[in-house]
Short mmCIF file of C-alpha atoms in Angstrom, two decimals:
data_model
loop_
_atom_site.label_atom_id
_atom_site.label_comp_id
_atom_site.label_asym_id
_atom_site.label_seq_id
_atom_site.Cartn_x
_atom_site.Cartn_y
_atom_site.Cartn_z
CA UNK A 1 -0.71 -1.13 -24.96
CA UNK A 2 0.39 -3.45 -22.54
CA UNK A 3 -1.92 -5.02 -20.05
CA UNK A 4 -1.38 -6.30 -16.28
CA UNK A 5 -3.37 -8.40 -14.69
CA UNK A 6 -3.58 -6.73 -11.52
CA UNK A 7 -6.25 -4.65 -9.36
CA UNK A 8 -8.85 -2.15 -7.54
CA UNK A 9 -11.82 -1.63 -5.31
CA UNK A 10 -14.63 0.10 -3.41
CA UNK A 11 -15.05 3.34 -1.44
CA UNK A 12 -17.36 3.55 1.46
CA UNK A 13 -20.30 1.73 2.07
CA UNK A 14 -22.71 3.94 1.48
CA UNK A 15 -20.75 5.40 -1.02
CA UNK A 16 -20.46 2.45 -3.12
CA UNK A 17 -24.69 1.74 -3.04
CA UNK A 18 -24.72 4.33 -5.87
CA UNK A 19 -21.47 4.24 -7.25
CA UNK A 20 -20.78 2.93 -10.46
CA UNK A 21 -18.21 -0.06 -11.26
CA UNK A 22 -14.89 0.66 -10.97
CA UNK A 23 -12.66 0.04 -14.12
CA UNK A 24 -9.07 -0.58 -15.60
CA UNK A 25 -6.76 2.29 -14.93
CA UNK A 26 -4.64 3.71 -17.90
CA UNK A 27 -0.80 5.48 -16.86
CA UNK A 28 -0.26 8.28 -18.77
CA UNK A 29 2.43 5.93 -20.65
CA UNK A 30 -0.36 4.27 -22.12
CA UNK A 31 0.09 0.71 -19.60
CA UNK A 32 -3.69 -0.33 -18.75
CA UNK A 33 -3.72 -2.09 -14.98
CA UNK A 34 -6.65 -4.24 -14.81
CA UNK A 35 -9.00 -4.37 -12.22
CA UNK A 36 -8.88 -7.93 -11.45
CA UNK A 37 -7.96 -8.43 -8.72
CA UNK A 38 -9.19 -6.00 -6.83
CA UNK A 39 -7.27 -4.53 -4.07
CA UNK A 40 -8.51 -1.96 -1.24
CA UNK A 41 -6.08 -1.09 1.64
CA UNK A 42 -7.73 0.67 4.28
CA UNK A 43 -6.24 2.63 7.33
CA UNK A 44 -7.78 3.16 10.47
CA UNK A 45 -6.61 5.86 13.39
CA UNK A 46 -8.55 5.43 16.80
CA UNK A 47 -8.41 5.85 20.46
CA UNK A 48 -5.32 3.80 21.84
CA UNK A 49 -7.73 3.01 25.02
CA UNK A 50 -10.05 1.02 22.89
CA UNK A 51 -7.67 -0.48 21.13
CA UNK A 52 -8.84 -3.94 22.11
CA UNK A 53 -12.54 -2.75 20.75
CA UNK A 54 -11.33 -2.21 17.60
CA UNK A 55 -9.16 -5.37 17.46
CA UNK A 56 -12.45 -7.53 18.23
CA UNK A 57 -14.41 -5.66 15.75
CA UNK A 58 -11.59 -6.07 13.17
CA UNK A 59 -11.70 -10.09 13.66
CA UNK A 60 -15.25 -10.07 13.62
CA UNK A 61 -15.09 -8.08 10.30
CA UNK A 62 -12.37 -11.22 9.00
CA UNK A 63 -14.82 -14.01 9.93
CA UNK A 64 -17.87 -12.09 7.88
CA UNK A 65 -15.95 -11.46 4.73
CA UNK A 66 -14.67 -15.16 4.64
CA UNK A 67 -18.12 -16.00 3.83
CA UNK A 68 -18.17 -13.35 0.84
CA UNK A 69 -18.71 -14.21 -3.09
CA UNK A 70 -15.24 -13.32 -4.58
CA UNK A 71 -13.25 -13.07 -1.52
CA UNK A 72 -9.05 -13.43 -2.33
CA UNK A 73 -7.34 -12.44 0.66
CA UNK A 74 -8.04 -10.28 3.73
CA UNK A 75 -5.67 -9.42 6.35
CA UNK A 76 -5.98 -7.43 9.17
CA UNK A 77 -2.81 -6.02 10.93
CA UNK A 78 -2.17 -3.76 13.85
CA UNK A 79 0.21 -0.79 13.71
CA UNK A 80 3.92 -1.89 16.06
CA UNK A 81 4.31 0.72 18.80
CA UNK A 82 0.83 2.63 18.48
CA UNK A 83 -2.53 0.42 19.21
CA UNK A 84 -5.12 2.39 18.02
CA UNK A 85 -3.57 2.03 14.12
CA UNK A 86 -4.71 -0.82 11.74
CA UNK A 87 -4.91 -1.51 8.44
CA UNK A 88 -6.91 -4.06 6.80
CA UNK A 89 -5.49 -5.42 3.60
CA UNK A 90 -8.50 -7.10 0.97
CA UNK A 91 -7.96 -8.80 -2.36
CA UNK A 92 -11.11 -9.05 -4.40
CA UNK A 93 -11.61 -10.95 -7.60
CA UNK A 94 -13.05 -8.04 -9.53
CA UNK A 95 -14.84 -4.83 -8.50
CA UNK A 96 -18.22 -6.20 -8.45
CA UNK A 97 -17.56 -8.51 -5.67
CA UNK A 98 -16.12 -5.67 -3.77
CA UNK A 99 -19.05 -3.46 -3.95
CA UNK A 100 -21.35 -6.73 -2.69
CA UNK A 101 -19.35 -6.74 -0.03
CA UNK A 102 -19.37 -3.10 1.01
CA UNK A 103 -22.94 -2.91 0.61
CA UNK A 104 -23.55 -6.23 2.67
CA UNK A 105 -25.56 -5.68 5.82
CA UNK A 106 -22.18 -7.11 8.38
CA UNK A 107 -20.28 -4.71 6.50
CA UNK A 108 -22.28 -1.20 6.89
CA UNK A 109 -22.74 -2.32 10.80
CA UNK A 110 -18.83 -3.16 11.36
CA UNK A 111 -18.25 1.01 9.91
CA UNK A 112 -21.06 1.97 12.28
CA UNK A 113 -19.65 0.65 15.69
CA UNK A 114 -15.77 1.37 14.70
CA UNK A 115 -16.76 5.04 14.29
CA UNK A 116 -17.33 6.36 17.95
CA UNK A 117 -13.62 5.52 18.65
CA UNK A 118 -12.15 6.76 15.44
CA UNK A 119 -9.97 10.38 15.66
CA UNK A 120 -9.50 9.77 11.43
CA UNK A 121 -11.96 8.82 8.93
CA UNK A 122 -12.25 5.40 8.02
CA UNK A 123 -9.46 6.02 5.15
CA UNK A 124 -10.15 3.25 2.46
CA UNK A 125 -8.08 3.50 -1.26
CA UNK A 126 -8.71 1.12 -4.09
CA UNK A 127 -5.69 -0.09 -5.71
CA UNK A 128 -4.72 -1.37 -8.94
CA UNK A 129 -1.91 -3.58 -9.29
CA UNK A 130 1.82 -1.89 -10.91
CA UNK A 131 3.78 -5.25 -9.51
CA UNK A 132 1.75 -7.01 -7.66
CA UNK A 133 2.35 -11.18 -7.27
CA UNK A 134 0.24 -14.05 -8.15
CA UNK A 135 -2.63 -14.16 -4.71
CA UNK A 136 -2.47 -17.96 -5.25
CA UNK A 137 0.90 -18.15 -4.25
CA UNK A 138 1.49 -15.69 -2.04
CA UNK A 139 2.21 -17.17 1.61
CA UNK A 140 0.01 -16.17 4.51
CA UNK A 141 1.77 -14.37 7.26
CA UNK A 142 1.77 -15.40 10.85
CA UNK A 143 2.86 -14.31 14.27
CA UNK A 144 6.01 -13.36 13.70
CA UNK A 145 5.35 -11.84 10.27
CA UNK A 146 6.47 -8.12 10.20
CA UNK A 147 4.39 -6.07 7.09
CA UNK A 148 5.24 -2.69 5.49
CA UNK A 149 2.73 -0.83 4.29
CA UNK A 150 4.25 2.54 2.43
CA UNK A 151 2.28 5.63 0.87
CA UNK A 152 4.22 6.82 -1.68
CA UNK A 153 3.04 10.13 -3.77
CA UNK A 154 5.14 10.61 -6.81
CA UNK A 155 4.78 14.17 -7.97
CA UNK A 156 2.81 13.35 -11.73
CA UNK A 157 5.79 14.61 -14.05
CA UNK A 158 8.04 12.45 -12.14
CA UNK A 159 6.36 9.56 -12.58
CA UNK A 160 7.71 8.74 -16.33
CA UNK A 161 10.64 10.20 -18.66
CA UNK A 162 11.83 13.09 -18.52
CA UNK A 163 11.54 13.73 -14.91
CA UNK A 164 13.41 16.98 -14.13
CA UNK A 165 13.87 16.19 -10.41
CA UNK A 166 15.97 13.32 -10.91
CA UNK A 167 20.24 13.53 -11.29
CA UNK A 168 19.34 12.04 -14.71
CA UNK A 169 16.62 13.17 -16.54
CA UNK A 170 16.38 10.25 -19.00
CA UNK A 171 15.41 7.94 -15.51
CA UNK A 172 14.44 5.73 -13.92
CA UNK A 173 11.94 7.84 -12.77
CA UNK A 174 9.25 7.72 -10.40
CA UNK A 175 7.42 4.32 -11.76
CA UNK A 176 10.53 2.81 -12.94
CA UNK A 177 11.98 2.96 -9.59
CA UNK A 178 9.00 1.55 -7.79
CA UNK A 179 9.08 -1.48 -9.94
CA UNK A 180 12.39 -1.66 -9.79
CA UNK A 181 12.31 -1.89 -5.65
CA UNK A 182 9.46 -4.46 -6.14
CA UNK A 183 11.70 -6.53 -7.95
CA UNK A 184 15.10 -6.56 -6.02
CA UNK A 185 13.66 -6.73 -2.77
CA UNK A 186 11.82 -9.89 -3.53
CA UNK A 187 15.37 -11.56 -3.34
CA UNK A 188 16.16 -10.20 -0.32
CA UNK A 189 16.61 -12.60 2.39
CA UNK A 190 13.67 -13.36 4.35
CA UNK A 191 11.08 -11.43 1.70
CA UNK A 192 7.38 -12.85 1.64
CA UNK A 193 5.65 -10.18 -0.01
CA UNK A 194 6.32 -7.25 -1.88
CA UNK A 195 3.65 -5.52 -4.17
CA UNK A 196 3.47 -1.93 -5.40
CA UNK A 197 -0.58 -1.08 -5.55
CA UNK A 198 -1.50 1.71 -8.06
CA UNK A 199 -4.27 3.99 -6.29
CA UNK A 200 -7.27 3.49 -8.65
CA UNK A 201 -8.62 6.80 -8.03
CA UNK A 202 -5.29 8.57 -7.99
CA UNK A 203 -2.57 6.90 -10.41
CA UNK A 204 0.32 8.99 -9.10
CA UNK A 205 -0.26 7.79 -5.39
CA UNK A 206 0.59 4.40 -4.47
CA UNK A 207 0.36 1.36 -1.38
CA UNK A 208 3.87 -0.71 -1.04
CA UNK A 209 2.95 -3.42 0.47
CA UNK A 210 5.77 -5.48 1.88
CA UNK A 211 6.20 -8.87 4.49
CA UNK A 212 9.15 -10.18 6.25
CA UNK A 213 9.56 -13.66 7.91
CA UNK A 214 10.53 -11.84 11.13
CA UNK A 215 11.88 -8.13 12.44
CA UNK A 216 15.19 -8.37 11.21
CA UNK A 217 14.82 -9.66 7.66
CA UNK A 218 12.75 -6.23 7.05
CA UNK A 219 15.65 -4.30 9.06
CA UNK A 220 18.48 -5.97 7.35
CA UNK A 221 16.40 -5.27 3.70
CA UNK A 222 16.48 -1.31 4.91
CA UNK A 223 20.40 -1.48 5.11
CA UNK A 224 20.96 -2.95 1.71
CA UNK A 225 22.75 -1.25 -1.14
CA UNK A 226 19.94 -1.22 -3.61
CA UNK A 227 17.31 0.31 -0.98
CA UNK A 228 19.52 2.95 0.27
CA UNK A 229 20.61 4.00 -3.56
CA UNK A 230 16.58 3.89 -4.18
CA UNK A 231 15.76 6.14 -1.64
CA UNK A 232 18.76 8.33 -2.38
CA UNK A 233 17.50 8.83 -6.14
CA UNK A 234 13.69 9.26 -4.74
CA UNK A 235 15.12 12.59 -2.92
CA UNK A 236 16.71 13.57 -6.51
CA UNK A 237 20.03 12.79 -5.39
CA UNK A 238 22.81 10.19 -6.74
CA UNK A 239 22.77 6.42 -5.96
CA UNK A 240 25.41 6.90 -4.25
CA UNK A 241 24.51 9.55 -1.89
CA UNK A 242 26.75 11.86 -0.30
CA UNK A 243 26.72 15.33 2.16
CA UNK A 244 25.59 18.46 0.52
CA UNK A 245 27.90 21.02 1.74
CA UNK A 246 24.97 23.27 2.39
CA UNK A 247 23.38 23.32 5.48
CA UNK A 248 20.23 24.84 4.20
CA UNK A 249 19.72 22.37 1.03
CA UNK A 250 15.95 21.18 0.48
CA UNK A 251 16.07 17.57 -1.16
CA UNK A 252 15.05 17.64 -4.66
CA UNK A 253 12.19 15.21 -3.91
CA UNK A 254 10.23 13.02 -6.47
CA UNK A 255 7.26 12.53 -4.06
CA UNK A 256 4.82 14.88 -2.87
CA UNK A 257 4.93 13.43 0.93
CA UNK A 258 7.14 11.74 3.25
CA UNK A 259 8.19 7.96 2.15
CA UNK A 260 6.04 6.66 5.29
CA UNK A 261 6.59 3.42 6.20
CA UNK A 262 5.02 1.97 8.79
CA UNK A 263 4.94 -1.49 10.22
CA UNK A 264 2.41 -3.69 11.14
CA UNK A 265 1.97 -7.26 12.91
CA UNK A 266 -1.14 -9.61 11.78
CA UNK A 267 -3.40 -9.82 13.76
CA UNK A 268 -5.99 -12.06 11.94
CA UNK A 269 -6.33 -15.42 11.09
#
């Protein structure tokens, strides 16, 4: 079986004070994705009027987990157009460290004071890594830096060959195509970042994780040939695209949600 080095993480707090270890996931093709790194992205939903609450609390949660055994990366950005929306991006070296830092004493009492002005739960997913690139030399993002951060849900029989939804059975299908949009938009013009993150928990549900040098690198990118022909095939239609002649056709979708993208500025250092 093949073997990637590449990632996952910890659930809640609390949660994670009796949970055991997380471990290497295994695709149904038989690839194992290692745990190490460990990667958690995390989405939080609050009140728009307290947005600058959350923001302190979120640097405040940076400058804690700096200090952290094991710590790779941590990035927390702010949702473009809607406040109250953040996500906070973590790298661990393994699971363990992860779970020492959910359990640590800063950590339970940053959850506590962001509740009150959450509308959502605090919505964190452990990820292992499908493509993900070397943390070492990945660049950090700054002011201008525009990030991506996509849910996909790939309906479980589409994930791998034969996947009924798509114009050709044989593939790509569902994983395939995810790699494959890791890969080519990496040498797209202005690209920083671009990672597909395996939910531990949940192998058919995945984090793209994207970054731009600026706003229209990531707009030009959407406009390319290769993205438009990937979404086409996602909705189980050519590469090509095309009009369906009928008004009331139903895309033949591989995922089991919308593809979601939303965009984020950073908003730590």
């Amino acid at each position: 079986m093949t073997r990637y080095s590449n990632p996952l993480g910890g659930l809640a707090a609390a949660c994670l004070l009796a949970a055991p270890a997380l471990a290497d996931v295994e695709l149904k093709d038989g690839t194992i994705l290692s745990d190490a790194p460990t990667f958690i992205v995390t989405y939080i939903e609050g009140d728009a009027a307290r947005a600058d609450e959350m923001l302190s609390l979120i640097k405040g949660q940076a400058e804690a987990s700096a200090g952290h055994d094991g710590l790779l990366r941590f990035e927390g950005l702010q949702r473009m157009g809607q406040p109250g929306h953040f996500v906070i991006l973590e790298a661990w070296e393994g699971p363990e460290a992860r779970a020492a830092h959910a359990a640590a004493p800063e950590t339970v009492a940053f959850r506590e004071a962001l509740e009150p002005m959450l509308y959502a739960p605090y919505d964190e997913r452990p990820h292992v890594g499908l493509v993900a690139a070397s943390l070492s030399e990945m660049p950090a993002g700054d002011a201008d830096t525009v990030y991506v951060v996509t849910h996909a849900d790939i309906i479980p029989p589409e994930q791998f060959a034969p996947c009924e939804r798509q114009v050709n059975p044989a593939g790509p299908c569902g994983n395939d195509m995810l790699t494959a949009l890791a890969e080519f938009s990496r040498d797209h013009d202005g690209n920083m970042r671009y990672d597909v993150l395996t939910q531990s928990n949940r192998s058919n549900h995945m984090s793209v994780v994207e970054m731009w040098t600026d706003a229209a690198a990531q707009a030009a990118h959407q406009m390319t040939p290769e993205k438009k022909a990937f979404r086409n095939e996602l909705s189980g239609i050519p590469a090509e695209g095309g009009v369906n002649p009928d008004p009331q056709f139903v895309l033949n979708m591989l995922t089991g949600s919308l593809w979601d993208e939303r965009l984020y500025t950073l908003v730590t250092d």
